[in-house]
Amino acid sequence: ESTTAPAATGPLKGKVVVIDPGHNPNNFQHTAEINRKVNIGTNWKECDTTGTSTNDGYSEAKFTLDLAHRMRTLLEKQGATVKFTQDGDRPWGPCVDERARIGNKANADAVVSLHADGAGAGQRGFHVILPGKVNEGAADTGPIVAPSRDLGERIAGSFVRVTGSAPSNYVGDGTGLVTRKDLGGLNLSTVPKVFIECGNMRDSKDAALLTSGAWRQKAAQGISEGIVSFLRG
């Protein structure tokens, strides 16, 4: 863990980044727990899902953890303090509301949720999901909408540059950016936060990238460079 590392130096010294690897490799064995409804401000939604996988069975949860570890290494080299919402070290979860709370409690300077999509074959590319303005129940995203957009735009820009992947051809009108108000992980966040869907696991061309360690290293670099750019202002 990063806690044993010597005091970090570098451009991100004193900055806290929370990486939220989507889903959990063990969720599929705990359907009752992850199907339980939690309050996301606007309504109630399942605690979590199993996530998707490639047609060959490489799971989204494995992908997100691998990507998270690669990002942690890169960001710690820049001096950031990096925290995970989970590290495959618990039987299931955390639920989406707890994932948001972990970022809030860490008083994170930036939070990124890592995902890969399960759309139809032929649908390709990445997209970054930005929080929309929500003020309902426990949710009040007003203060984080603008900084989250800045974070998301920087990540999208560097992701294209480093990976060469195109923005999604099925959402976001070619911008690689989508705003949503139905995700608890964004609705309940009080710190700048975005999701990234790195590609579509169900498309063979995207799957070839997502299952490649060399490509995941580029993805980690692309996302991390966007975070660094955001935190340095």
XYZ file of N, CA and C in Angstrom:
699
model
N 0.836 -1.205 0.000
C 0.000 0.000 0.000
C 0.868 1.251 0.000
N 0.276 2.349 -0.488
C 1.029 3.591 -0.626
C 1.411 4.158 0.740
N 0.715 3.750 1.812
C 0.984 4.300 3.142
C 2.418 4.001 3.591
N 3.028 2.908 3.084
C 4.387 2.548 3.484
C 5.439 3.289 2.657
N 5.014 3.943 1.593
C 5.962 4.652 0.726
C 6.515 5.867 1.458
N 7.747 6.288 1.146
C 8.275 7.514 1.768
C 7.429 8.712 1.346
N 7.555 9.786 2.115
C 6.783 10.999 1.802
C 6.970 11.353 0.325
N 5.864 11.485 -0.345
C 5.908 11.705 -1.789
C 6.386 13.111 -2.113
N 7.190 13.201 -3.175
C 7.520 14.516 -3.699
C 7.098 14.502 -5.150
N 6.916 15.678 -5.715
C 6.476 15.738 -7.097
C 5.380 16.759 -7.238
N 4.953 17.005 -8.475
C 3.979 18.072 -8.733
C 2.634 17.844 -8.042
N 2.309 16.597 -7.692
C 1.012 16.332 -7.061
C 1.133 16.108 -5.556
N 2.247 16.486 -4.960
C 2.417 16.320 -3.514
C 1.272 17.012 -2.783
N 0.650 16.309 -1.850
C -0.459 16.880 -1.083
C -1.812 16.702 -1.747
N -1.827 16.207 -2.981
C -3.101 15.974 -3.681
C -3.566 14.540 -3.425
N -4.865 14.391 -3.251
C -5.461 13.067 -3.019
C -6.311 12.674 -4.222
N -5.984 11.534 -4.799
C -6.774 11.004 -5.918
C -7.414 9.702 -5.468
N -8.726 9.600 -5.633
C -9.416 8.335 -5.350
C -9.740 7.663 -6.673
N -9.295 6.421 -6.800
C -9.601 5.614 -7.984
C -10.647 4.593 -7.574
N -11.713 4.551 -8.353
C -12.863 3.690 -8.053
C -12.965 2.604 -9.117
N -12.308 1.440 -8.898
C -12.402 0.371 -9.899
C -13.824 -0.204 -9.897
N -14.532 -0.029 -11.022
C -15.946 -0.417 -11.091
C -16.159 -1.890 -10.793
N -17.233 -2.166 -10.033
C -17.657 -3.536 -9.715
C -16.656 -4.222 -8.784
N -16.751 -5.517 -8.678
C -15.890 -6.292 -7.786
C -15.854 -7.694 -8.381
N -14.674 -8.299 -8.488
C -14.582 -9.614 -9.135
C -15.495 -10.670 -8.502
N -15.873 -10.446 -7.236
C -16.673 -11.451 -6.527
C -18.166 -11.131 -6.447
N -18.581 -10.014 -7.056
C -19.994 -9.622 -6.958
C -20.939 -10.731 -7.414
N -20.529 -11.480 -8.454
C -21.444 -12.480 -9.025
C -21.784 -13.573 -8.022
N -20.984 -13.721 -6.972
C -21.273 -14.735 -5.949
C -22.133 -14.174 -4.824
N -22.515 -12.907 -4.932
C -23.247 -12.246 -3.838
C -24.436 -11.463 -4.391
N -25.288 -12.162 -5.114
C -26.376 -11.469 -5.811
C -27.350 -10.781 -4.848
N -27.660 -11.410 -3.723
C -28.616 -10.800 -2.781
C -28.087 -9.455 -2.290
N -26.814 -9.435 -1.914
C -26.229 -8.198 -1.384
C -26.181 -7.100 -2.442
N -25.745 -7.453 -3.649
C -25.590 -6.382 -4.640
C -26.915 -5.978 -5.287
N -27.957 -6.788 -5.130
C -29.281 -6.404 -5.648
C -30.059 -5.522 -4.676
N -29.587 -5.423 -3.442
C -30.233 -4.586 -2.429
C -30.241 -3.138 -2.918
N -31.353 -2.436 -2.681
C -31.476 -1.062 -3.178
C -30.845 -0.057 -2.205
N -30.157 0.931 -2.772
C -29.605 2.021 -1.960
C -30.112 3.356 -2.520
N -30.136 4.364 -1.667
C -30.650 5.674 -2.060
C -29.557 6.466 -2.781
N -29.848 6.915 -3.999
C -28.856 7.704 -4.752
C -29.297 9.171 -4.892
N -30.202 9.591 -4.006
C -30.656 10.984 -4.017
C -31.924 11.147 -4.822
N -31.846 10.835 -6.126
C -33.003 10.999 -7.002
C -33.969 9.826 -6.895
N -33.450 8.651 -6.572
C -34.288 7.458 -6.439
C -33.472 6.343 -5.795
N -34.007 5.121 -5.845
C -33.303 3.973 -5.274
C -32.788 3.098 -6.403
N -31.592 2.563 -6.225
C -30.959 1.765 -7.261
C -30.186 0.609 -6.636
N -29.936 -0.451 -7.423
C -29.178 -1.582 -6.895
C -27.848 -1.114 -6.314
N -27.438 -1.789 -5.235
C -26.149 -1.527 -4.593
C -25.030 -1.511 -5.625
N -25.017 -2.502 -6.512
C -23.997 -2.602 -7.547
C -24.469 -3.671 -8.531
N -23.660 -3.936 -9.567
C -23.964 -5.032 -10.490
C -22.691 -5.861 -10.641
N -22.787 -6.956 -11.364
C -21.593 -7.779 -11.573
C -20.658 -7.116 -12.579
N -21.192 -6.183 -13.380
C -20.401 -5.633 -14.479
C -20.498 -6.564 -15.675
N -19.836 -6.210 -16.744
C -19.917 -6.971 -17.979
C -18.622 -7.757 -18.194
N -18.466 -8.347 -19.372
C -17.219 -9.044 -19.703
C -17.111 -9.156 -21.218
N -15.916 -9.489 -21.681
C -15.754 -9.749 -23.117
C -16.433 -11.077 -23.428
N -16.652 -11.347 -24.699
C -17.259 -12.622 -25.093
C -16.400 -13.811 -24.664
N -15.093 -13.564 -24.487
C -14.187 -14.629 -24.042
C -14.115 -14.751 -22.518
N -14.872 -13.903 -21.814
C -14.955 -14.049 -20.368
C -13.986 -13.223 -19.541
N -13.314 -12.245 -20.161
C -12.465 -11.328 -19.390
C -13.394 -10.292 -18.762
N -13.432 -10.260 -17.425
C -14.465 -9.466 -16.759
C -14.085 -7.996 -16.626
N -15.118 -7.174 -16.640
C -14.938 -5.734 -16.425
C -14.249 -5.485 -15.085
N -14.629 -6.252 -14.058
C -14.048 -6.053 -12.719
C -12.546 -6.329 -12.716
N -12.111 -7.330 -13.481
C -10.660 -7.612 -13.592
C -9.968 -6.468 -14.329
N -10.603 -6.015 -15.402
C -10.064 -4.909 -16.198
C -9.880 -3.658 -15.344
N -10.917 -3.295 -14.575
C -10.852 -2.036 -13.820
C -9.784 -2.097 -12.730
N -9.605 -3.259 -12.104
C -8.572 -3.378 -11.069
C -7.173 -3.282 -11.670
N -6.972 -3.937 -12.804
C -5.666 -3.878 -13.454
C -5.333 -2.434 -13.840
N -6.311 -1.749 -14.408
C -6.125 -0.360 -14.816
C -5.839 0.519 -13.599
N -6.562 0.266 -12.506
C -6.385 1.055 -11.278
C -4.964 0.910 -10.740
N -4.443 -0.320 -10.731
C -3.076 -0.533 -10.234
C -2.051 0.211 -11.097
N -2.256 0.172 -12.411
C -1.341 0.879 -13.314
C -1.405 2.391 -13.072
N -2.616 2.912 -12.856
C -2.779 4.339 -12.602
C -2.149 4.746 -11.275
N -2.325 3.906 -10.270
C -1.758 4.226 -8.950
C -0.238 4.410 -9.051
N 0.410 3.504 -9.749
C 1.870 3.598 -9.921
C 2.254 4.923 -10.570
N 1.542 5.290 -11.645
C 1.854 6.522 -12.369
C 1.607 7.762 -11.506
N 0.490 7.769 -10.786
C 0.126 8.957 -9.998
C 1.001 9.100 -8.761
N 1.389 7.982 -8.147
C 2.272 8.067 -6.975
C 3.647 8.603 -7.388
N 4.066 8.256 -8.617
C 5.346 8.794 -9.119
C 5.294 10.319 -9.219
N 4.092 10.855 -9.437
C 3.913 12.311 -9.526
C 3.727 12.941 -8.138
N 3.725 12.096 -7.094
C 3.619 12.611 -5.726
C 2.227 12.576 -5.123
N 1.246 12.085 -5.860
C -0.126 12.052 -5.336
C -0.289 10.970 -4.271
N -1.226 11.200 -3.368
C -1.697 10.154 -2.462
C -2.881 9.492 -3.153
N -2.820 8.185 -3.353
C -3.853 7.476 -4.109
C -4.604 6.502 -3.207
N -5.919 6.583 -3.241
C -6.756 5.648 -2.478
C -7.691 4.923 -3.439
N -7.981 3.677 -3.137
C -8.931 2.871 -3.914
C -10.234 2.736 -3.121
N -11.346 2.600 -3.822
C -12.607 2.271 -3.148
C -12.666 0.786 -2.806
N -11.968 -0.036 -3.591
C -11.863 -1.474 -3.307
C -10.681 -1.998 -4.101
N -10.096 -3.088 -3.621
C -8.928 -3.650 -4.303
C -9.108 -5.156 -4.473
N -10.349 -5.575 -4.764
C -10.628 -6.999 -4.905
C -10.431 -7.721 -3.592
N -10.405 -6.949 -2.485
C -10.040 -7.488 -1.176
C -11.250 -7.655 -0.261
N -12.436 -7.551 -0.827
C -13.644 -7.755 -0.021
C -14.577 -8.652 -0.814
N -15.482 -9.361 -0.120
C -16.297 -10.354 -0.827
C -17.230 -9.773 -1.885
N -17.653 -8.509 -1.707
C -18.542 -7.871 -2.690
C -18.516 -6.372 -2.444
N -19.067 -5.627 -3.417
C -19.196 -4.179 -3.247
C -17.852 -3.464 -3.298
N -17.801 -2.228 -2.796
C -18.857 -1.523 -2.070
C -20.014 -1.076 -2.964
N -21.133 -0.769 -2.292
C -22.294 -0.237 -3.007
C -21.953 1.145 -3.577
N -22.739 1.569 -4.567
C -22.431 2.835 -5.246
C -22.456 4.031 -4.295
N -23.340 4.005 -3.290
C -23.398 5.133 -2.358
C -22.143 5.168 -1.483
N -21.668 3.980 -1.094
C -20.441 3.924 -0.286
C -19.229 4.350 -1.118
N -19.228 4.001 -2.400
C -18.131 4.416 -3.277
C -18.035 5.944 -3.296
N -19.181 6.608 -3.390
C -19.187 8.080 -3.365
C -18.675 8.597 -2.022
N -19.133 7.972 -0.940
C -18.731 8.434 0.400
C -17.221 8.296 0.617
N -16.608 7.255 0.050
C -15.161 7.052 0.219
C -14.394 8.242 -0.374
N -14.805 8.691 -1.560
C -14.173 9.867 -2.171
C -14.405 11.120 -1.345
N -15.634 11.267 -0.839
C -15.981 12.449 -0.045
C -15.164 12.495 1.252
N -15.120 11.351 1.937
C -14.402 11.273 3.217
C -12.912 11.521 3.033
N -12.365 11.078 1.905
C -10.936 11.282 1.627
C -10.663 12.734 1.272
N -11.747 13.525 1.117
C -11.632 14.913 0.672
C -10.784 14.964 -0.600
N -11.094 14.047 -1.523
C -10.296 13.869 -2.732
C -10.298 15.128 -3.593
N -9.157 15.368 -4.222
C -9.062 16.467 -5.181
C -9.644 16.057 -6.526
N -9.665 14.738 -6.779
C -10.277 14.194 -7.998
C -10.600 12.727 -7.751
N -11.738 12.294 -8.287
C -12.126 10.883 -8.228
C -12.465 10.419 -9.640
N -11.962 9.246 -10.009
C -12.303 8.674 -11.309
C -12.791 7.250 -11.099
N -13.997 6.975 -11.609
C -14.551 5.615 -11.608
C -14.208 4.953 -12.930
N -13.601 3.773 -12.850
C -13.153 3.062 -14.052
C -14.159 1.989 -14.448
N -14.525 1.973 -15.738
C -15.485 1.008 -16.257
C -15.150 0.625 -17.689
N -15.818 -0.407 -18.166
C -15.830 -0.733 -19.595
C -17.261 -1.139 -19.908
N -17.735 -0.808 -21.089
C -19.155 -0.908 -21.396
C -19.553 -2.296 -21.909
N -20.835 -2.550 -21.888
C -21.375 -3.804 -22.412
C -22.419 -3.529 -23.480
N -22.076 -2.666 -24.427
C -23.006 -2.292 -25.502
C -22.969 -3.329 -26.624
N -23.731 -3.105 -27.685
C -23.813 -4.065 -28.788
C -22.557 -4.078 -29.643
N -22.330 -5.191 -30.344
C -21.188 -5.294 -31.260
C -21.280 -4.185 -32.297
N -20.139 -3.644 -32.716
C -20.131 -2.538 -33.679
C -20.178 -1.188 -32.996
N -20.566 -1.188 -31.722
C -20.530 0.057 -30.944
C -19.163 0.114 -30.281
N -18.419 1.174 -30.572
C -17.028 1.226 -30.153
C -16.665 2.559 -29.542
N -15.503 2.568 -28.913
C -14.936 3.814 -28.421
C -15.189 4.038 -26.935
N -14.536 5.072 -26.406
C -14.630 5.395 -24.979
C -15.565 6.582 -24.779
N -16.074 6.722 -23.560
C -16.714 7.986 -23.204
C -16.541 8.267 -21.721
N -16.480 9.562 -21.426
C -16.342 10.030 -20.051
C -17.710 10.546 -19.615
N -18.148 10.116 -18.425
C -19.472 10.506 -17.919
C -19.305 11.592 -16.863
N -19.978 12.725 -17.097
C -19.912 13.887 -16.216
C -21.184 13.973 -15.378
N -21.081 14.464 -14.145
C -22.302 14.640 -13.343
C -23.154 15.796 -13.860
N -24.463 15.556 -13.960
C -25.401 16.635 -14.261
C -25.796 17.332 -12.970
N -26.520 18.447 -13.091
C -26.933 19.191 -11.893
C -28.127 18.503 -11.247
N -27.905 17.989 -10.048
C -28.952 17.280 -9.303
C -29.026 17.887 -7.911
N -30.229 18.231 -7.466
C -30.412 18.682 -6.088
C -31.695 18.052 -5.565
N -31.546 16.851 -5.028
C -32.687 16.056 -4.595
C -32.245 15.090 -3.519
N -33.000 15.032 -2.433
C -32.642 14.102 -1.366
C -31.223 14.374 -0.891
N -30.399 13.315 -0.826
C -29.020 13.444 -0.340
C -28.083 13.993 -1.419
N -28.604 14.184 -2.624
C -27.746 14.584 -3.746
C -27.766 16.094 -3.975
N -26.573 16.687 -4.050
C -26.460 18.093 -4.452
C -25.151 18.268 -5.204
N -25.231 18.114 -6.526
C -24.011 18.154 -7.340
C -23.619 19.560 -7.783
N -24.445 20.541 -7.462
C -24.181 21.919 -7.906
C -22.718 22.325 -7.851
N -22.076 22.173 -6.672
C -20.687 22.628 -6.539
C -19.673 21.844 -7.374
N -20.002 20.628 -7.785
C -18.984 19.823 -8.474
C -19.176 19.733 -9.986
N -20.282 20.266 -10.500
C -20.556 20.124 -11.937
C -19.437 20.738 -12.791
N -19.065 21.991 -12.497
C -18.050 22.668 -13.328
C -16.663 22.036 -13.204
N -16.144 21.802 -11.979
C -14.818 21.174 -11.896
C -14.803 19.749 -12.453
N -15.902 19.031 -12.319
C -15.953 17.668 -12.859
C -15.903 17.694 -14.382
N -16.563 18.682 -14.985
C -16.506 18.812 -16.441
C -15.080 19.108 -16.892
N -14.412 19.973 -16.164
C -13.018 20.303 -16.485
C -12.157 19.031 -16.407
N -12.325 18.271 -15.325
C -11.596 17.007 -15.152
C -11.894 16.055 -16.307
N -13.178 15.910 -16.632
C -13.593 14.981 -17.675
C -13.089 15.362 -19.056
N -13.113 16.654 -19.367
C -12.631 17.117 -20.679
C -11.136 16.865 -20.821
N -10.398 17.076 -19.743
C -8.946 16.855 -19.783
C -8.634 15.365 -19.940
N -9.389 14.523 -19.230
C -9.176 13.072 -19.346
C -9.504 12.614 -20.770
N -10.622 13.078 -21.309
C -11.015 12.673 -22.665
C -9.941 13.084 -23.672
N -9.429 14.294 -23.535
C -8.406 14.794 -24.454
C -7.127 13.973 -24.396
N -6.664 13.683 -23.192
C -5.409 12.937 -23.096
C -5.622 11.460 -23.426
N -6.832 10.932 -23.186
C -7.111 9.530 -23.523
C -7.014 9.321 -25.039
N -7.583 10.234 -25.797
C -7.482 10.173 -27.269
C -6.022 10.254 -27.699
N -5.309 11.211 -27.117
C -3.930 11.460 -27.520
C -3.026 10.256 -27.233
N -3.170 9.657 -26.049
C -2.246 8.597 -25.641
C -2.645 7.230 -26.206
N -3.947 6.933 -26.239
C -4.370 5.586 -26.683
C -4.674 5.527 -28.172
N -5.008 6.679 -28.775
C -5.440 6.672 -30.170
C -6.860 6.164 -30.343
N -7.543 5.827 -29.224
C -8.935 5.372 -29.303
C -9.845 6.537 -29.673
N -10.852 6.236 -30.457
C -11.802 7.282 -30.841
C -12.891 7.418 -29.782
N -13.475 8.613 -29.677
C -14.648 8.770 -28.815
C -15.772 7.836 -29.261
N -16.642 7.489 -28.345
C -17.749 6.569 -28.602
C -18.530 6.916 -29.865
N -18.882 5.883 -30.642
C -19.710 6.099 -31.832
C -21.190 5.870 -31.529
N -21.534 5.674 -30.236
C -22.943 5.374 -29.918
C -23.554 6.267 -28.841
N -22.734 7.028 -28.111
C -23.258 8.051 -27.187
C -22.323 9.253 -27.247
N -22.836 10.430 -26.941
C -21.987 11.624 -26.826
C -21.746 12.386 -28.111
N -22.385 11.965 -29.206
C -22.264 12.697 -30.477
C -20.820 12.962 -30.888
N -19.948 11.990 -30.671
C -18.570 12.130 -31.114
C -17.659 12.933 -30.201
N -18.226 13.438 -29.083
C -17.410 14.257 -28.172
C -16.670 13.405 -27.146
N -17.131 12.160 -26.933
C -16.570 11.334 -25.871
C -17.019 11.781 -24.491
N -18.002 12.697 -24.444
C -18.510 13.208 -23.165
C -20.018 13.003 -23.080
N -20.469 12.518 -21.930
C -21.893 12.292 -21.701
C -22.209 12.802 -20.301
N -23.325 13.508 -20.144
C -23.752 13.970 -18.816
C -24.908 13.109 -18.344
N -24.821 12.626 -17.108
C -25.890 11.772 -16.565
C -26.269 12.181 -15.147
N -27.553 11.944 -14.834
C -28.080 12.283 -13.505
C -28.611 11.052 -12.780
N -28.287 9.854 -13.304
C -28.872 8.622 -12.749
C -27.835 7.713 -12.091
N -26.623 8.235 -11.878
C -25.571 7.408 -11.282
C -25.297 7.863 -9.853
N -25.528 6.962 -8.904
C -25.321 7.292 -7.498
C -23.902 7.728 -7.204
N -22.944 7.105 -7.896
C -21.540 7.442 -7.669
C -21.224 8.892 -7.998
N -21.984 9.493 -8.916
C -21.816 10.911 -9.246
C -22.765 11.777 -8.413
N -24.029 11.363 -8.328
C -25.028 12.169 -7.616
C -24.624 12.474 -6.175
N -24.010 11.499 -5.510
C -23.709 11.633 -4.087
C -22.307 12.167 -3.830
N -21.568 12.477 -4.892
C -20.204 12.981 -4.714
C -20.216 14.462 -4.340
N -19.355 14.835 -3.400
C -19.194 16.248 -3.026
C -17.822 16.756 -3.499
N -17.101 15.913 -4.234
C -15.780 16.268 -4.773
C -15.794 16.014 -6.277
N -14.899 16.662 -7.046
C -14.910 16.496 -8.509
C -14.752 15.030 -8.899
N -15.661 14.554 -9.732
C -15.670 13.127 -10.045
C -16.234 12.881 -11.440
N -15.644 11.913 -12.141
C -16.167 11.451 -13.431
C -16.058 9.934 -13.496
N -16.800 9.356 -14.429
C -16.647 7.947 -14.788
C -15.983 7.911 -16.159
N -15.232 6.848 -16.440
C -14.801 6.619 -17.815
C -15.137 5.193 -18.215
N -15.829 5.082 -19.356
C -16.087 3.784 -19.987
C -15.004 3.669 -21.059
N -14.026 2.799 -20.808
C -12.810 2.800 -21.635
C -12.993 2.185 -23.018
N -14.102 1.511 -23.224
C -14.372 0.858 -24.500
C -15.535 -0.088 -24.294
N -15.924 -0.773 -25.352
C -17.056 -1.702 -25.278
C -16.557 -3.147 -25.326
N -16.687 -3.835 -24.211
C -16.175 -5.205 -24.094
C -16.841 -6.185 -25.054
N -18.040 -5.828 -25.532
C -18.799 -6.743 -26.385
C -18.474 -6.582 -27.870
N -17.638 -5.614 -28.182
C -17.200 -5.436 -29.567
C -15.819 -6.067 -29.718
N -15.626 -6.887 -30.758
C -14.370 -7.646 -30.860
C -13.148 -6.734 -31.000
N -13.280 -5.628 -31.731
C -12.133 -4.726 -31.909
C -11.768 -4.025 -30.599
N -12.775 -3.539 -29.881
C -12.504 -2.922 -28.579
C -11.987 -3.965 -27.593
N -12.566 -5.164 -27.631
C -12.149 -6.219 -26.698
C -10.671 -6.553 -26.874
N -10.197 -6.516 -28.121
C -8.781 -6.795 -28.387
C -7.884 -5.771 -27.688
N -8.361 -4.529 -27.586
C -7.612 -3.495 -26.870
C -7.708 -3.713 -25.363
N -8.927 -3.870 -24.871
C -9.162 -3.961 -23.431
C -8.439 -5.143 -22.792
N -8.237 -6.213 -23.576
C -7.567 -7.405 -23.044
C -6.049 -7.348 -23.216
N -5.539 -6.276 -23.802
C -4.099 -6.133 -24.020
C -3.452 -5.330 -22.889
N -2.446 -5.927 -22.253
C -1.733 -5.223 -21.190
C -1.066 -3.951 -21.686
N -0.521 -4.005 -22.893
C 0.146 -2.822 -23.455
C -0.857 -1.685 -23.644
N -2.073 -2.028 -24.102
C -3.093 -0.991 -24.284
C -3.580 -0.460 -22.938
N -3.741 -1.359 -21.957
C -4.187 -0.899 -20.627
C -3.173 0.066 -20.019
N -1.891 -0.142 -20.323
C -0.873 0.785 -19.828
C -1.064 2.162 -20.464
N -1.391 2.170 -21.754
C -1.663 3.454 -22.428
C -2.916 4.112 -21.845
N -3.950 3.304 -21.589
C -5.187 3.842 -21.008
C -4.890 4.463 -19.642
N -4.094 3.756 -18.843
C -3.728 4.264 -17.512
C -2.993 5.594 -17.639
N -2.102 5.662 -18.618
C -1.329 6.887 -18.839
C -2.243 8.021 -19.307
N -3.159 7.703 -20.234
C -4.076 8.725 -20.745
C -4.951 9.310 -19.650
N -5.524 8.431 -18.818
C -6.397 8.913 -17.733
C -5.575 9.693 -16.714
N -4.406 9.143 -16.355
C -3.563 9.793 -15.342
C -3.102 11.169 -15.801
N -2.730 11.290 -17.069
C -2.281 12.594 -17.578
C -3.407 13.624 -17.510
N -4.644 13.179 -17.742
C -5.785 14.085 -17.610
C -5.966 14.555 -16.176
N -5.783 13.625 -15.236
C -5.900 13.963 -13.804
C -4.799 14.955 -13.406
N -3.567 14.676 -13.842
C -2.435 15.556 -13.518
C -2.691 16.963 -14.059
N -3.137 17.039 -15.299
C -3.428 18.329 -15.917
C -4.491 19.092 -15.121
N -5.546 18.384 -14.693
C -6.622 18.998 -13.906
C -6.085 19.509 -12.557
N -5.284 18.695 -11.887
C -4.829 19.049 -10.549
C -3.785 20.156 -10.567
N -3.071 20.293 -11.688
C -2.063 21.353 -11.773
C -2.686 22.652 -12.262
N -3.927 22.570 -12.789
C -4.695 23.753 -13.161
C -4.229 24.455 -14.409
